[in-house]
Tab-separated table of C-alpha atoms and ligand atoms in Angstrom:
chain	number	residue	atom	x	y	z
A	1	MET	CA	104.542	113.440	97.092
A	2	ARG	CA	101.318	114.305	98.252
A	3	TYR	CA	98.469	112.348	98.043
A	4	TYR	CA	94.658	113.301	97.279
A	5	SER	CA	91.555	112.161	97.917
A	6	THR	CA	89.216	110.506	95.082
A	7	GLN	CA	86.592	112.361	96.555
A	8	LYS	CA	88.469	115.681	96.550
A	9	GLN	CA	86.556	116.958	99.779
A	10	SER	CA	89.663	116.614	102.180
A	11	SER	CA	93.071	118.363	102.372
A	12	THR	CA	96.226	116.329	100.421
A	13	VAL	CA	98.639	114.522	102.915
A	14	SER	CA	101.971	113.264	103.232
A	15	LEU	CA	102.558	109.931	102.348
A	16	LYS	CA	103.186	109.009	106.107
A	17	GLU	CA	99.609	110.059	106.767
A	18	ALA	CA	98.193	108.460	103.697
A	19	VAL	CA	99.962	104.904	104.959
A	20	VAL	CA	98.900	105.692	108.709
A	21	LYS	CA	95.293	106.743	107.946
A	22	GLY	CA	94.322	104.400	105.140
A	23	LEU	CA	91.165	106.166	104.220
A	24	ALA	CA	90.788	109.528	103.766
A	25	PRO	CA	88.532	111.394	105.893
A	26	ASP	CA	86.007	112.144	103.344
A	27	ARG	CA	85.591	108.390	102.613
A	28	GLY	CA	87.524	108.718	99.358
A	29	LEU	CA	90.928	106.892	98.214
A	30	TYR	CA	94.216	108.100	98.208
A	31	MET	CA	96.087	108.879	94.830
A	32	PRO	CA	99.556	110.110	94.380
A	33	GLU	CA	99.344	113.627	93.175
A	34	THR	CA	101.590	112.547	89.903
A	35	ILE	CA	102.825	109.437	88.290
A	36	GLY	CA	106.405	109.921	87.139
A	37	GLN	CA	107.596	108.454	83.805
A	38	LEU	CA	110.385	106.103	83.848
A	39	PRO	CA	112.990	106.949	81.019
A	40	THR	CA	113.455	105.014	77.398
A	41	SER	CA	116.450	103.630	78.393
A	42	PHE	CA	115.148	101.617	81.904
A	43	TYR	CA	112.497	99.965	79.294
A	44	LYS	CA	115.848	99.061	76.727
A	45	GLU	CA	117.699	97.476	79.691
A	46	ILE	CA	114.787	96.172	81.798
A	47	SER	CA	115.034	92.235	80.390
A	48	GLY	CA	118.477	91.979	81.931
A	49	MET	CA	117.570	93.642	85.081
A	50	ASN	CA	116.037	91.369	88.445
A	51	LEU	CA	113.023	91.661	90.134
A	52	THR	CA	114.883	93.710	92.422
A	53	THR	CA	116.345	96.236	90.825
A	54	ILE	CA	113.368	96.706	88.750
A	55	ALA	CA	111.250	97.119	91.981
A	56	GLN	CA	113.816	99.682	93.420
A	57	THR	CA	113.641	101.660	90.386
A	58	VAL	CA	109.787	101.768	90.259
A	59	ALA	CA	109.495	102.364	94.171
A	60	ARG	CA	111.971	105.242	94.032
A	61	LYS	CA	109.473	106.897	91.403
A	62	PHE	CA	106.240	106.664	94.101
A	63	PHE	CA	107.992	107.253	97.201
A	64	GLY	CA	111.914	108.356	96.677
A	65	GLU	CA	111.003	111.813	97.962
A	66	ASP	CA	109.729	110.536	101.060
A	67	ILE	CA	111.894	107.619	102.266
A	68	PRO	CA	115.535	107.854	102.142
A	69	GLN	CA	116.978	105.724	99.315
A	70	ASP	CA	118.614	103.096	100.914
A	71	GLU	CA	115.986	102.540	103.445
A	72	LEU	CA	113.234	102.069	100.266
A	73	ASP	CA	115.975	100.010	98.827
A	74	THR	CA	116.043	97.856	101.882
A	75	ILE	CA	112.165	97.789	102.346
A	76	VAL	CA	111.674	96.496	98.585
A	77	ALA	CA	114.573	94.074	98.856
A	78	ASP	CA	112.716	92.660	101.778
A	79	THR	CA	109.454	92.781	100.352
A	80	LEU	CA	110.729	90.528	97.225
A	81	SER	CA	112.569	87.855	98.543
A	82	PHE	CA	111.002	85.297	96.633
A	83	ALA	CA	110.699	84.567	92.985
A	84	ILE	CA	107.708	85.744	90.984
A	85	PRO	CA	108.524	83.318	87.873
A	86	LEU	CA	106.921	83.999	84.423
A	87	ARG	CA	106.063	80.319	83.034
A	88	LYS	CA	104.992	79.145	79.607
A	89	VAL	CA	101.862	77.275	79.884
A	90	GLU	CA	101.021	76.726	76.070
A	91	GLU	CA	101.756	78.997	72.771
A	92	ASN	CA	101.779	82.579	73.231
A	93	ILE	CA	99.985	81.999	76.912
A	94	TRP	CA	102.493	82.823	79.857
A	95	VAL	CA	101.284	82.628	83.728
A	96	LEU	CA	103.204	84.952	86.203
A	97	GLU	CA	103.228	82.763	89.264
A	98	LEU	CA	102.729	85.081	92.340
A	99	PHE	CA	102.165	82.737	94.916
A	100	HIS	CA	105.724	81.607	96.116
A	101	GLY	CA	105.565	84.233	99.103
A	102	PRO	CA	105.227	82.792	102.790
A	103	THR	CA	101.181	82.457	102.592
A	104	PHE	CA	101.064	81.229	98.926
A	105	ALA	CA	99.123	84.036	97.246
A	106	PHE	CA	99.884	87.349	95.924
A	107	LYS	CA	98.667	89.553	98.535
A	108	ASP	CA	102.193	88.579	100.399
A	109	VAL	CA	104.003	91.677	98.164
A	110	GLY	CA	101.924	94.199	99.126
A	111	ALA	CA	101.370	93.250	102.967
A	112	ARG	CA	105.239	92.897	103.687
A	113	PHE	CA	105.705	96.144	101.871
A	114	MET	CA	103.351	97.963	103.837
A	115	ALA	CA	103.901	96.421	107.105
A	116	ARG	CA	108.159	97.512	106.116
A	117	MET	CA	106.888	100.930	105.708
A	118	LEU	CA	104.614	101.700	108.154
A	119	SER	CA	107.341	100.573	110.640
A	120	HIS	CA	109.653	102.872	108.959
A	121	PHE	CA	107.209	105.553	109.688
A	122	VAL	CA	106.345	104.575	113.362
A	123	LYS	CA	109.331	102.607	114.948
A	124	LYS	CA	110.866	105.790	116.507
A	125	GLU	CA	107.666	106.798	118.097
A	126	GLN	CA	107.334	105.708	121.545
A	127	GLU	CA	103.414	104.571	120.995
A	128	GLU	CA	102.844	101.206	119.184
A	129	VAL	CA	100.556	100.857	116.616
A	130	LYS	CA	97.430	98.673	116.628
A	131	VAL	CA	96.351	96.930	113.025
A	132	LEU	CA	93.038	95.731	112.852
A	133	VAL	CA	92.200	93.475	110.033
A	134	ALA	CA	88.788	91.523	109.586
A	135	THR	CA	89.506	88.450	107.099
A	136	SER	CA	87.329	85.944	105.250
A	137	GLY	CA	90.800	84.211	104.885
A	138	ASP	CA	93.325	85.123	102.408
A	139	THR	CA	93.927	88.714	103.788
A	140	GLY	CA	94.307	87.830	107.522
A	141	SER	CA	97.157	85.493	106.588
A	142	ALA	CA	99.187	87.651	104.136
A	143	VAL	CA	98.733	90.250	106.902
A	144	ALA	CA	100.019	88.356	109.720
A	145	ASN	CA	102.633	87.080	108.166
A	146	GLY	CA	103.683	90.234	106.459
A	147	PHE	CA	103.718	92.019	109.699
A	148	LEU	CA	105.203	89.234	111.779
A	149	GLY	CA	108.085	90.624	114.007
A	150	VAL	CA	107.845	94.037	112.597
A	151	GLU	CA	108.993	96.722	115.193
A	152	GLY	CA	106.318	98.709	116.614
A	153	ILE	CA	103.242	97.490	115.278
A	154	HIS	CA	100.583	94.695	116.983
A	155	VAL	CA	98.489	93.046	114.613
A	156	PHE	CA	94.647	91.924	115.510
A	157	VAL	CA	93.337	89.814	113.237
A	158	LEU	CA	89.540	88.890	113.525
A	159	TYR	CA	88.078	85.950	111.587
A	160	PRO	CA	84.642	84.376	112.008
A	161	SER	CA	84.787	80.893	113.549
A	162	GLY	CA	84.677	77.688	111.575
A	163	LYS	CA	84.112	79.926	108.394
A	164	VAL	CA	87.789	79.847	107.241
A	165	SER	CA	89.925	76.862	105.892
A	166	ASP	CA	92.215	74.561	108.156
A	167	ILE	CA	95.402	75.898	106.215
A	168	GLN	CA	94.204	79.507	106.251
A	169	GLU	CA	93.606	79.415	110.232
A	170	ALA	CA	96.848	77.908	110.875
A	171	GLN	CA	98.428	80.624	108.663
A	172	PHE	CA	97.593	83.545	111.268
A	173	THR	CA	96.608	81.831	114.704
A	174	THR	CA	99.882	79.883	115.245
A	175	LEU	CA	102.857	82.429	114.770
A	176	GLY	CA	102.396	84.442	118.297
A	177	LYS	CA	104.660	87.160	118.708
A	178	ASN	CA	102.891	90.530	117.448
A	179	ILE	CA	99.959	88.673	115.811
A	180	THR	CA	96.850	87.816	117.884
A	181	ALA	CA	94.118	86.305	116.547
A	182	LEU	CA	90.438	87.098	117.469
A	183	GLU	CA	87.998	84.173	116.813
A	184	VAL	CA	84.861	85.671	116.473
A	185	ASP	CA	81.539	84.102	116.883
A	186	GLY	CA	79.661	85.218	113.930
A	187	THR	CA	80.548	85.869	109.927
A	188	PHE	CA	82.996	87.548	108.145
A	189	ASP	CA	80.484	90.667	107.929
A	190	ASP	CA	80.206	90.648	111.653
A	191	CYS	CA	83.942	90.854	112.014
A	192	GLN	CA	84.248	93.810	109.633
A	193	ALA	CA	81.829	95.894	111.444
A	194	LEU	CA	83.767	95.423	114.729
A	195	VAL	CA	86.593	97.121	113.153
A	196	LYS	CA	84.766	99.786	111.328
A	197	ASN	CA	83.162	100.405	115.110
A	198	ALA	CA	86.646	100.192	116.736
A	199	PHE	CA	87.958	103.342	114.340
A	200	MET	CA	84.927	105.386	114.972
A	201	ASP	CA	84.820	104.757	118.557
A	202	GLU	CA	86.380	108.108	120.474
A	203	GLU	CA	87.389	106.054	123.793
A	204	LEU	CA	89.406	103.570	122.051
A	205	ASN	CA	90.843	105.739	119.579
A	206	SER	CA	92.078	108.157	122.546
A	207	GLN	CA	93.681	105.186	124.084
A	208	LEU	CA	95.377	103.480	121.316
A	209	ARG	CA	96.955	104.056	118.073
A	210	LEU	CA	94.675	102.107	115.615
A	211	THR	CA	95.162	101.606	111.896
A	212	SER	CA	93.984	99.346	109.151
A	213	ALA	CA	95.621	97.077	106.818
A	214	ASN	CA	93.099	97.372	104.380
A	215	SER	CA	93.841	96.904	100.724
A	216	ILE	CA	92.866	100.253	99.955
A	217	ASN	CA	95.795	101.344	101.157
A	218	VAL	CA	98.354	103.003	99.196
A	219	ALA	CA	101.395	101.031	100.765
A	220	ARG	CA	99.653	97.622	99.996
A	221	PHE	CA	98.115	98.336	96.262
A	222	LEU	CA	100.792	100.493	94.537
A	223	PRO	CA	103.565	97.964	95.141
A	224	GLN	CA	102.027	95.579	93.484
A	225	SER	CA	102.852	97.519	90.300
A	226	PHE	CA	106.278	96.147	90.763
A	227	TYR	CA	105.559	92.633	89.658
A	228	TYR	CA	103.966	93.959	86.248
A	229	PHE	CA	107.344	95.182	85.167
A	230	HIS	CA	109.288	92.046	85.705
A	231	ALA	CA	106.404	90.458	83.694
A	232	TRP	CA	106.905	92.391	80.915
A	233	ALA	CA	110.804	92.001	81.340
A	234	GLN	CA	110.616	88.493	81.306
A	235	LEU	CA	108.274	88.150	78.397
A	236	MET	CA	110.791	90.220	76.207
A	237	ARG	CA	113.604	88.070	76.915
A	238	HIS	CA	111.528	85.427	74.970
A	239	ASN	CA	110.033	87.638	72.590
A	240	PRO	CA	111.443	91.258	72.424
A	241	ALA	CA	108.691	91.841	69.902
A	242	ALA	CA	105.714	90.926	71.767
A	243	LYS	CA	102.642	92.908	71.959
A	244	ALA	CA	101.735	91.808	75.605
A	245	VAL	CA	98.160	91.653	76.729
A	246	ILE	CA	97.839	91.048	80.805
A	247	SER	CA	94.796	89.538	82.394
A	248	VAL	CA	94.508	89.807	86.074
A	249	PRO	CA	91.770	87.629	87.994
A	250	SER	CA	89.868	90.597	89.812
A	251	GLY	CA	87.891	91.125	92.742
A	252	ASN	CA	88.287	94.627	95.079
A	253	LEU	CA	90.779	95.337	91.571
A	254	GLY	CA	93.651	96.809	93.442
A	255	ASN	CA	95.967	94.212	91.700
A	256	LEU	CA	94.540	95.645	88.215
A	257	THR	CA	94.675	99.071	89.077
A	258	ALA	CA	98.441	98.354	89.974
A	259	GLY	CA	98.805	97.238	86.482
A	260	LEU	CA	96.981	100.508	85.195
A	261	PHE	CA	99.434	102.556	87.154
A	262	ALA	CA	102.398	100.553	85.565
A	263	LYS	CA	101.157	101.325	82.328
A	264	ARG	CA	100.874	105.048	83.163
A	265	MET	CA	104.578	105.242	84.097
A	266	GLY	CA	104.968	104.013	80.571
A	267	LEU	CA	105.414	100.064	80.614
A	268	PRO	CA	104.213	99.153	77.131
A	269	VAL	CA	101.770	96.752	78.114
A	270	GLU	CA	98.666	96.816	74.969
A	271	ARG	CA	96.067	96.461	77.292
A	272	PHE	CA	94.342	94.582	80.429
A	273	ILE	CA	91.812	91.997	80.616
A	274	ALA	CA	89.808	91.983	83.956
A	275	ALA	CA	88.839	88.580	84.735
A	276	ASN	CA	85.726	87.899	86.787
A	277	ASN	CA	83.686	84.997	88.402
A	278	ARG	CA	79.762	85.663	88.755
A	279	ASN	CA	80.290	88.971	90.743
A	280	ASP	CA	80.969	90.985	87.750
A	281	VAL	CA	80.213	94.317	88.385
A	282	PHE	CA	83.059	95.552	86.769
A	283	ARG	CA	82.409	93.955	83.629
A	284	GLU	CA	79.213	95.560	83.459
A	285	TYR	CA	80.341	99.006	83.901
A	286	LEU	CA	82.769	98.619	80.917
A	287	LEU	CA	79.918	97.166	78.587
A	288	THR	CA	77.404	99.677	79.521
A	289	GLY	CA	78.961	102.531	81.496
A	290	ASN	CA	76.710	101.788	84.301
A	291	TYR	CA	78.034	100.907	87.803
A	292	SER	CA	75.848	99.023	90.281
A	293	PRO	CA	77.536	97.336	93.198
A	294	ARG	CA	75.725	95.035	94.794
A	295	SER	CA	76.154	92.011	97.375
A	296	SER	CA	78.561	89.272	96.392
A	297	VAL	CA	77.473	85.969	95.848
A	298	GLN	CA	79.909	82.892	96.765
A	299	THR	CA	81.794	81.343	94.035
A	300	ILE	CA	84.509	78.761	94.292
A	301	ALA	CA	87.213	81.685	93.426
A	302	ASN	CA	86.091	83.290	96.817
A	303	ALA	CA	88.585	85.743	96.950
A	304	MET	CA	87.225	87.464	94.048
A	305	ASP	CA	83.353	87.467	95.353
A	306	VAL	CA	83.446	91.392	95.512
A	307	GLY	CA	79.751	93.216	95.216
A	308	ALA	CA	81.229	96.961	95.335
A	309	PRO	CA	84.760	97.025	94.365
A	310	SER	CA	86.828	98.979	96.435
A	311	ASN	CA	89.136	100.275	94.063
A	312	PHE	CA	86.823	101.292	91.497
A	313	ASP	CA	87.142	104.662	92.201
A	314	ARG	CA	90.718	104.614	91.922
A	315	ILE	CA	90.256	103.279	88.118
A	316	LEU	CA	87.804	106.323	87.664
A	317	ASP	CA	90.261	108.874	88.767
A	318	LEU	CA	93.124	107.539	86.869
A	319	TYR	CA	91.169	108.005	83.589
A	320	GLY	CA	89.297	111.368	84.377
A	321	HIS	CA	85.821	109.132	84.899
A	322	ASP	CA	86.009	108.872	80.923
A	323	HIS	CA	84.452	105.301	80.084
A	324	ARG	CA	85.453	105.442	76.754
A	325	THR	CA	89.718	105.825	77.445
A	326	ILE	CA	88.747	102.885	80.475
A	327	THR	CA	87.390	100.867	77.831
A	328	GLY	CA	90.394	101.184	75.497
A	329	ASP	CA	92.783	99.487	77.895
A	330	ILE	CA	90.494	97.300	79.781
A	331	THR	CA	87.729	94.641	78.647
A	332	ALA	CA	86.723	91.924	81.152
A	333	TYR	CA	84.792	88.634	81.097
A	334	ARG	CA	82.929	86.681	83.723
A	335	TYR	CA	82.853	82.934	84.674
A	336	SER	CA	80.733	80.521	86.279
A	337	ASP	CA	81.911	77.886	88.760
A	338	GLU	CA	81.029	75.433	86.062
A	339	GLU	CA	83.639	76.709	83.763
A	340	ILE	CA	86.413	77.360	86.331
A	341	CYS	CA	86.239	73.973	87.338
A	342	ASN	CA	86.335	72.528	84.121
A	343	THR	CA	88.860	74.603	82.910
A	344	ILE	CA	91.222	73.294	85.640
A	345	ARG	CA	90.846	69.774	84.867
A	346	VAL	CA	90.872	70.383	80.851
A	347	THR	CA	93.845	72.221	81.414
A	348	GLN	CA	95.654	70.072	84.010
A	349	GLN	CA	94.735	67.472	81.262
A	350	GLN	CA	96.121	69.389	78.177
A	351	THR	CA	99.138	71.063	79.573
A	352	GLY	CA	100.229	69.735	82.573
A	353	TYR	CA	99.708	72.874	84.184
A	354	LEU	CA	97.511	72.948	87.461
A	355	LEU	CA	95.457	76.288	88.027
A	356	ASP	CA	93.950	77.268	91.004
A	357	PRO	CA	90.291	78.837	90.924
A	358	HIS	CA	91.423	82.321	90.371
A	359	GLY	CA	94.311	82.036	88.056
A	360	ALA	CA	91.632	79.686	86.272
A	361	CYS	CA	89.539	82.804	85.516
A	362	GLY	CA	92.558	84.691	84.532
A	363	TYR	CA	93.114	82.066	82.206
A	364	LEU	CA	89.534	81.856	80.599
A	365	ALA	CA	89.541	85.216	80.206
A	366	LEU	CA	93.036	85.668	78.102
A	367	LYS	CA	91.898	82.782	75.749
A	368	GLU	CA	88.615	84.618	75.230
A	369	GLY	CA	90.340	87.968	74.722
A	370	LEU	CA	93.711	87.278	73.047
A	371	GLN	CA	93.688	88.575	69.623
A	372	PRO	CA	95.869	87.762	66.850
A	373	GLY	CA	99.758	89.157	67.134
A	374	GLU	CA	99.255	89.577	71.086
A	375	SER	CA	101.099	87.831	73.747
A	376	GLY	CA	99.149	86.864	76.921
A	377	ILE	CA	100.226	86.501	80.485
A	378	PHE	CA	97.563	86.118	83.197
A	379	LEU	CA	98.516	86.206	86.879
A	380	ALA	CA	97.939	83.338	89.139
A	381	THR	CA	97.216	84.802	92.023
A	382	ALA	CA	97.135	81.642	94.642
A	383	HIS	CA	98.950	78.429	94.932
A	384	PRO	CA	96.311	75.537	93.458
A	385	ALA	CA	97.011	73.725	97.391
A	386	LYS	CA	95.432	77.219	98.884
A	387	PHE	CA	92.246	75.486	97.525
A	388	LYS	CA	92.825	71.903	97.767
A	389	GLU	CA	89.367	70.746	98.106
A	390	THR	CA	87.818	72.598	95.381
A	391	VAL	CA	90.972	71.626	92.937
A	392	GLU	CA	90.863	68.085	93.963
A	393	GLU	CA	86.947	67.669	93.152
A	394	CYS	CA	87.390	69.412	89.640
A	395	THR	CA	90.328	67.443	88.505
A	396	GLY	CA	89.346	64.223	90.690
A	397	LYS	CA	93.234	64.022	91.507
A	398	PRO	CA	95.227	64.565	94.837
A	399	VAL	CA	96.927	68.041	95.217
A	400	THR	CA	100.216	68.009	97.102
A	401	ILE	CA	100.840	70.543	99.847
A	402	PRO	CA	104.223	72.233	99.573
A	403	GLU	CA	106.461	71.868	102.612
A	404	ASP	CA	106.035	75.062	103.925
A	405	LEU	CA	102.377	75.552	103.422
A	406	ALA	CA	101.996	72.584	104.917
A	407	ALA	CA	104.417	73.785	108.075
A	408	PHE	CA	101.623	76.151	109.197
A	409	MET	CA	99.305	73.260	110.257
A	410	GLN	CA	102.231	71.419	112.466
A	411	ASN	CA	102.289	74.736	115.005
A	412	LYS	CA	99.813	75.267	117.854
A	413	LYS	CA	96.668	77.445	117.317
A	414	GLU	CA	96.137	79.919	119.557
A	415	SER	CA	93.107	82.342	119.157
A	416	ILE	CA	91.073	84.236	121.561
A	417	GLU	CA	87.102	83.584	121.269
A	418	LEU	CA	84.945	86.591	121.355
A	419	PRO	CA	81.144	86.960	120.646
A	420	ASN	CA	80.127	88.889	118.379
A	421	ASP	CA	79.523	92.129	120.643
A	422	PHE	CA	81.522	95.441	120.198
A	423	SER	CA	81.575	96.303	123.866
A	424	LEU	CA	83.307	92.948	124.653
A	425	PHE	CA	86.013	93.401	121.748
A	426	LYS	CA	87.175	96.881	122.811
A	427	LYS	CA	87.619	95.363	126.263
A	428	ALA	CA	89.757	92.841	124.660
A	429	LEU	CA	91.665	95.337	122.720
A	430	LEU	CA	92.259	97.480	125.955
A	431	ARG	CA	93.003	94.618	127.960
A	432	LEU	CA	95.644	93.080	125.744
A	433	SER	CA	97.375	96.168	124.704
B	501	PLP	C1	92.576	89.196	96.886
B	501	PLP	C2	92.802	88.075	95.450
B	501	PLP	C3	92.129	88.471	94.249
B	501	PLP	C4	91.492	89.569	94.048
B	501	PLP	O1	92.593	90.763	93.953
B	501	PLP	P1	91.863	92.250	93.897
B	501	PLP	O2	93.194	92.889	94.046
B	501	PLP	O3	90.851	92.452	95.056
B	501	PLP	O4	90.987	92.502	92.667
B	501	PLP	C5	92.212	87.369	93.339
B	501	PLP	N1	92.907	85.995	93.569
B	501	PLP	C6	93.259	85.885	95.077
B	501	PLP	C7	93.853	84.585	95.116
B	501	PLP	C8	93.293	86.965	95.840
B	501	PLP	O5	93.389	86.458	97.179
């Protein structure tokens, strides 16, 4: 399969090149040239299939030409070694819990898959690949855990000192092995700028083989389509006639885009709902046809604090830039911190289900957008204990931290402190490599 850039100003590349490069030279995002259909028989049998089998079938459509089937099957099986259950919250409303992976958030799926795919492509090569990732918290933990112990790859996580939660910090500073945490005296934007400068630095690139584990990477975003099929399959077991509507808490729109790919492969989802917090440029685009990216504002659903969603161009490309067909498949809603907080409290009181701030947006949007005759699924993108302080403030009740999550806090923190200075960062990279 060849991959083209959404900017259409550079030539098509192989899967390997798309994965190793991440971004196209013209700054566009890579898209597969074709999106294969799965046969009707697959959809007839899907409700009897387990997650791994479903995902292996879907993965072969995307990556089957480029990776031998037994290896691809292993990559998929390794990625989905945890459960992704569909639970009923109330009549006609279901939640797909994406947070049973090692760092208790949905980014684990994409990060693990990308780690294994990148390793498949580079492990036989002499030179180790250095993955650079800047994080405001969640991405760093998912990438660090996804890449932990993976052959041929070393990960450097850059994070703003004192600006991530204790649990998040523990998830990428206590791992050791091929994971190095760089604690930068600066903000998340400073960390991101250091990483960007590293990719543009000629000397560094001539000495080290650098790549990013950014969410725009095809190996991180495409595997997120797997669990949409699993969600639908589980819903069919309960109600074979259900008209499914899926609500996705959205920031950079990677998760939603993966869902749209699943629909394009024939998954009979009626439509999607994008749930925004106050950072609602995507909702605005759907309503008006105008896209005006801007700086993000801080909210309690902070993994969705995105003012210029990086996967927006993929959605435009997938729909041939046609606003009408896009709005036929997707509607969007937005929520304030107060609405999110109230929802967490009231939902726990009324149903017993504890939402995290991101899942709460998905739930609210589903309640607002679901039409008579439809069955709704919302994605719970993080475990509520990851946002313990916020959730406790909303409910007034203590949140128990799962043992595996608490276990990160037991280990010793190791990080390398760095001032916000590119030449010192560069020296450190060369010294540590
Ligand atoms: C990253 C993230 C999101 C947003 O996902 P996108 O693919 O960026 O739209 C939502 N919730 C949580 C918990 C996240 O970590």
